[in-house]
C-alpha positions as semicolon CSV with decimal commas, in nm:
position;residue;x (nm);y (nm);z (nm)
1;X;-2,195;-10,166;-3,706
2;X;-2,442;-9,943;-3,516
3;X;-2,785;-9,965;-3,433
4;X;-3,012;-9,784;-3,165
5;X;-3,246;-9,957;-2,948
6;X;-3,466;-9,897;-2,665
7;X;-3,531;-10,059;-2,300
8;X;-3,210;-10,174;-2,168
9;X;-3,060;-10,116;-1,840
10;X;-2,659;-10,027;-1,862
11;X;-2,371;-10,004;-1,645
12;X;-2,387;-9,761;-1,381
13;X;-2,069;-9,525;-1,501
14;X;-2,136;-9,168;-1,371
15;X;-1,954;-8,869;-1,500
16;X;-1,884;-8,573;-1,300
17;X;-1,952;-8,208;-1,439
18;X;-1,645;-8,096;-1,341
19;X;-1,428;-8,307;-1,568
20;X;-1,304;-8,042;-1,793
21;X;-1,208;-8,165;-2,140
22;X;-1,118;-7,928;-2,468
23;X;-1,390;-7,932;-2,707
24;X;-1,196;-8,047;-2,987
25;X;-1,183;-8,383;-2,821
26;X;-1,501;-8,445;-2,809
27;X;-1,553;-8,360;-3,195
28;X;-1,290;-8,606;-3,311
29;X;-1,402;-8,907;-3,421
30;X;-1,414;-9,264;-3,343
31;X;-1,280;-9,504;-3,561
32;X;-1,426;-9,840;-3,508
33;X;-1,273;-10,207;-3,605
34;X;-1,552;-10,404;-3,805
35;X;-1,576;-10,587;-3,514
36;X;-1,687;-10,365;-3,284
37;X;-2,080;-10,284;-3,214
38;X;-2,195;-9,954;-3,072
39;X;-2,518;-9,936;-2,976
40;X;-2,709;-9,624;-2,828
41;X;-2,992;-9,712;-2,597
42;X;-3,290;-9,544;-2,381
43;X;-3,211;-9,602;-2,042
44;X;-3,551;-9,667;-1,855
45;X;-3,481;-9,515;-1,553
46;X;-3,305;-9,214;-1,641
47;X;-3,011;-9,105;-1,414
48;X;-3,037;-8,753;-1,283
49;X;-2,777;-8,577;-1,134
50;X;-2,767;-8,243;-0,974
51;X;-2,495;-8,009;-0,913
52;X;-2,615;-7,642;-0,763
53;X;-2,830;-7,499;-1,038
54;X;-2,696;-7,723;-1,292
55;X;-2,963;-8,060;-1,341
56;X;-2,749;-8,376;-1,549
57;X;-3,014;-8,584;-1,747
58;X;-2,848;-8,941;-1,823
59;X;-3,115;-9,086;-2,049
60;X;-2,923;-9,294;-2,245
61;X;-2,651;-9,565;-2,253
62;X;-2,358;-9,641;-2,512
63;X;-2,300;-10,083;-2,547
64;X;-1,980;-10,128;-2,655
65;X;-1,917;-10,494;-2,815
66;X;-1,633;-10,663;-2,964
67;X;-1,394;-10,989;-2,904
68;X;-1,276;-10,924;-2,580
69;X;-1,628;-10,909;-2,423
70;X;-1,885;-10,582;-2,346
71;X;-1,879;-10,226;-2,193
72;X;-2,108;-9,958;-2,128
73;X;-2,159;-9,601;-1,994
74;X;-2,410;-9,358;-1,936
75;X;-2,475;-9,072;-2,212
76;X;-2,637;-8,737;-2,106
77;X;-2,905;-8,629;-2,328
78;X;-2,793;-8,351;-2,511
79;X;-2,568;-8,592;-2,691
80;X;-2,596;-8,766;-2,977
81;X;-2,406;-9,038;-3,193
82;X;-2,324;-8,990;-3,581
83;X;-2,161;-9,263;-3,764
84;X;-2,037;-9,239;-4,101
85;X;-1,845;-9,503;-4,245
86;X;-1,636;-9,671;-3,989
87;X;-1,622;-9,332;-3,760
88;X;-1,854;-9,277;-3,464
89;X;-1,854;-8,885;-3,420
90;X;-2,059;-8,731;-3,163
91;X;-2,198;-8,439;-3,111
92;X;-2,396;-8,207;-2,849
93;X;-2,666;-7,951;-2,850
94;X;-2,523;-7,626;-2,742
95;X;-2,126;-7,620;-2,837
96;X;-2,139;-7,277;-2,621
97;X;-2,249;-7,489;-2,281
98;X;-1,976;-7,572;-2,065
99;X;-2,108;-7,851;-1,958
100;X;-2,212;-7,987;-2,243
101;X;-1,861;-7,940;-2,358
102;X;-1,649;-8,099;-2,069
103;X;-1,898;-8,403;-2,079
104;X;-1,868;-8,428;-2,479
105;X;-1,484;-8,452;-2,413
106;X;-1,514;-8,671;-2,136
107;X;-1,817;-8,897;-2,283
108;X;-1,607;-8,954;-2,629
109;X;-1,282;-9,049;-2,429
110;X;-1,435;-9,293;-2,237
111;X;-1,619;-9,436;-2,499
112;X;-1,284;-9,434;-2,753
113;X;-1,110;-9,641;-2,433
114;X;-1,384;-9,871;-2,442
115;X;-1,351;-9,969;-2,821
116;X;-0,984;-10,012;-2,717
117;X;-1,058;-10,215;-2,489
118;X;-1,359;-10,436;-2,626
119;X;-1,079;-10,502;-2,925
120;X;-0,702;-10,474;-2,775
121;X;-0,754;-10,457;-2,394
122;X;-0,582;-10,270;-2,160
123;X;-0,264;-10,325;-1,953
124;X;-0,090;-10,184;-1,606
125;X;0,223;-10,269;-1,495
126;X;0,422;-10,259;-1,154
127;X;0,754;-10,226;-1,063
128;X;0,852;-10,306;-0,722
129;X;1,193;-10,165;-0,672
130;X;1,357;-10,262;-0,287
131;X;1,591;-10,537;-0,159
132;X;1,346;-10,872;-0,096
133;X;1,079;-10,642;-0,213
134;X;0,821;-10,900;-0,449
135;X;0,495;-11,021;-0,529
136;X;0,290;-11,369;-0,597
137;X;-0,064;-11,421;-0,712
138;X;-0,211;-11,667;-0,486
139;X;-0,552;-11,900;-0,512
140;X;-0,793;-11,845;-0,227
141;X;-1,028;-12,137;-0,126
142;X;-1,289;-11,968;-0,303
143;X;-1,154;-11,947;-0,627
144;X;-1,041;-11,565;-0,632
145;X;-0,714;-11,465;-0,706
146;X;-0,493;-11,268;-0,421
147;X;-0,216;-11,042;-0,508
148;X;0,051;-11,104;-0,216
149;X;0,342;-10,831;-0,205
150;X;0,630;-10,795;0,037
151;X;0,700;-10,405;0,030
152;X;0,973;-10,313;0,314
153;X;0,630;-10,374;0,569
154;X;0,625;-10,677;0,844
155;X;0,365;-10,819;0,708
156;X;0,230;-10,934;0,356
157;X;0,011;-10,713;0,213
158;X;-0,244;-10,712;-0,072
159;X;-0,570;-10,725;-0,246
160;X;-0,827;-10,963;-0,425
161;X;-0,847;-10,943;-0,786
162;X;-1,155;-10,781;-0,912
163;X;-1,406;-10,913;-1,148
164;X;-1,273;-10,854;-1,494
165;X;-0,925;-10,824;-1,423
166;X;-0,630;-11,096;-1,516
167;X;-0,308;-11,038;-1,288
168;X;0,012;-11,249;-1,331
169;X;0,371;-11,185;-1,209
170;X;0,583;-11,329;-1,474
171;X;0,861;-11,285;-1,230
172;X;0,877;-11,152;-0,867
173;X;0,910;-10,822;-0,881
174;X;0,658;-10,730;-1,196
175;X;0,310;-10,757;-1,165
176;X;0,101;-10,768;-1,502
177;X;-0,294;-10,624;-1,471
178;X;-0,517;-10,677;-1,798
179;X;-0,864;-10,606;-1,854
180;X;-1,120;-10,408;-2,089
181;X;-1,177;-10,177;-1,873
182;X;-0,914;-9,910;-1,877
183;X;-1,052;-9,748;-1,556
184;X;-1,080;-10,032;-1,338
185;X;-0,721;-10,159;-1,447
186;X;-0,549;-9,844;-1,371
187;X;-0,768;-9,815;-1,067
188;X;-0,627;-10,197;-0,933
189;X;-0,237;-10,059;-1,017
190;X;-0,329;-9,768;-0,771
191;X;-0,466;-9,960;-0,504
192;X;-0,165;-10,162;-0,497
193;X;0,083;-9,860;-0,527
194;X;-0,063;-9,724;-0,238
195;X;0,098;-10,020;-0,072
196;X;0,442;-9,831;-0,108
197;X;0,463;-9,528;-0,327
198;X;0,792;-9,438;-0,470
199;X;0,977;-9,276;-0,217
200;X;1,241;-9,018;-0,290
201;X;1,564;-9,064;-0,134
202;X;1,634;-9,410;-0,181
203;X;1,413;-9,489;-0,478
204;X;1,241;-9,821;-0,347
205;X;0,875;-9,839;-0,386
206;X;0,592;-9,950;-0,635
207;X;0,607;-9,789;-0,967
208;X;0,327;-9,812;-1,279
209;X;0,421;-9,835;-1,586
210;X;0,703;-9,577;-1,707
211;X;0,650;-9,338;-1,366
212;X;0,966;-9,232;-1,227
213;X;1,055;-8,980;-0,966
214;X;1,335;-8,756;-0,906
215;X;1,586;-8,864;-0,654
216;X;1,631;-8,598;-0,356
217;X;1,978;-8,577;-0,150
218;X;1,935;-8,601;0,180
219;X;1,942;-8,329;0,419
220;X;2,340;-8,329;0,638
221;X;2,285;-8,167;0,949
C-alpha cells in the first residue's frame, strides 16, 4: 500500500554525498510484502545540506510500516517514488548527476533494508573466541539492559543496549543483536568488537557474523 501525505516530521537519517552507489541499484525495484506501508511525506522543515558548491535539499521523508514496528529516512528532492503493483521503483531527475546518482543508490538501499526490517528484522552476531573469554546481559536498576564481556582485559567491559535493540547470549561466548534497524544493529556489533578485534597471531578476539581473518606466523628472531 502507498499513499503520500504532507506535514510530518521524520527521523533524522542524513546521507552523505559521497556515498557512491552504481546507478543500476538505485533503478531496481522494491518489492513490498502486503504488509508493508510506504508512505512519502513533505518534511516541514526541509533539511539542507551543503558540501562546497554542491547544496542537498532533503524535503521529504519515506515511513516505512509493517509488523515489526516503523522506520524512516530523509529523501532529497530530486527523487521520486513509483509504485506499480507490489514494486516501489524510484527514480531521480537528472540520471547524468552524480549526485543524484550515488544518493538514488544509497536512498533505495536504505529504504529496501528498511522493508526488511519493518517485516523480517535484522540480526548481528558475535563470536568471542579466547580462553575464559564470555559475555552476560545484565539488568541495571533502571531497567536497561548491559552487555558485560570478559575479553583477555582486567576488567569487565561493555555497553548499554540501545533503544530498539534485543541482545541475548544464548550461551557465553555468542551474543545475539536484533532489531529493525539494520544500521543501528550492525553499528551495536561494532561497538562491542572494538572491545577486542580479532587479532592475528593467536586468533582470539570478537568476531561478527562469518568475519574471519588470516592467521600470521610469528616473526623468530
Amino acid at each position: 500500500m502507498f499513499s503520500i501525505r504532507s506535514s510530518l516530521q521524520c527521523s533524522k537519517r542524513l546521507f552523505s554525498s559521497s556515498t557512491l552507489r552504481p546507478s543500476y541499484i538505485g533503478s531496481s525495484p522494491i518489492f513490498l510484502p502486503s504488509e508493508v506501508k510506504v508512505e512519502l511525506i513533505d518534511r516541514e522543515e526541509p533539511i539542507i545540506i551543503r558540501k562546497g558548491r554542491s547544496v542537498l535539499n532533503m524535503t521529504k521523508a519515506a515511513k516505512v510500516t509493517g509488523p515489526k514496528g516503523e522506520l524512516s529516512l530523509n529523501v532529497p528532492d530530486f527523487l521520486t517514488f513509483i509504485k506499480n503493483s507490489e514494486k516501489l521503483s524510484l527514480k531521480i531527475e537528472n540520471e547524468d548527476d552524480k549526485q543524484q546518482k550515488a544518493l538514488w543508490g544509497t536512498t533505495r538501499a536504505v529504504l529496501n533494508n528498511h522493508v526488511t526490517g519493518v517485516t523480517e528484522g535484522h540480526l548481528a552476531m558475535l563470536r568471542l573466541v579466547g580462553t575464559g573469554y564470555r559475555a552476560q546481559i545484565e539488568d541495571r536498576p533502571n531497567g536497561e539492559k548491559f552487555v558485560a564481556m570478559k575479553v583477555g582485559a582486567s576488567i569487565t567491559q561493555g555497553l548499554i543496549v540501545p533503544e530498539g535493540l534485543t541482545v541475548s547470549s544464548p550461551v557465553p561466548t555468542r551474543v545475539i543483536i536484533e532489531g529493525i534497524d539494520k544500521q543501528k544493529v550492525k553499528l551495536f556489533a561494532a561497538k562491542l568488537r572494538d572491545f577486542h578485534p580479532p587479532e592475528p597471531y593467536k586468533g582470539k578476539g570478537v568476531y561478527v557474523d562469518d568475519e574471519t581473518i588470516k592467521i600470521k606466523d610469528k616473526k623468530i628472531k
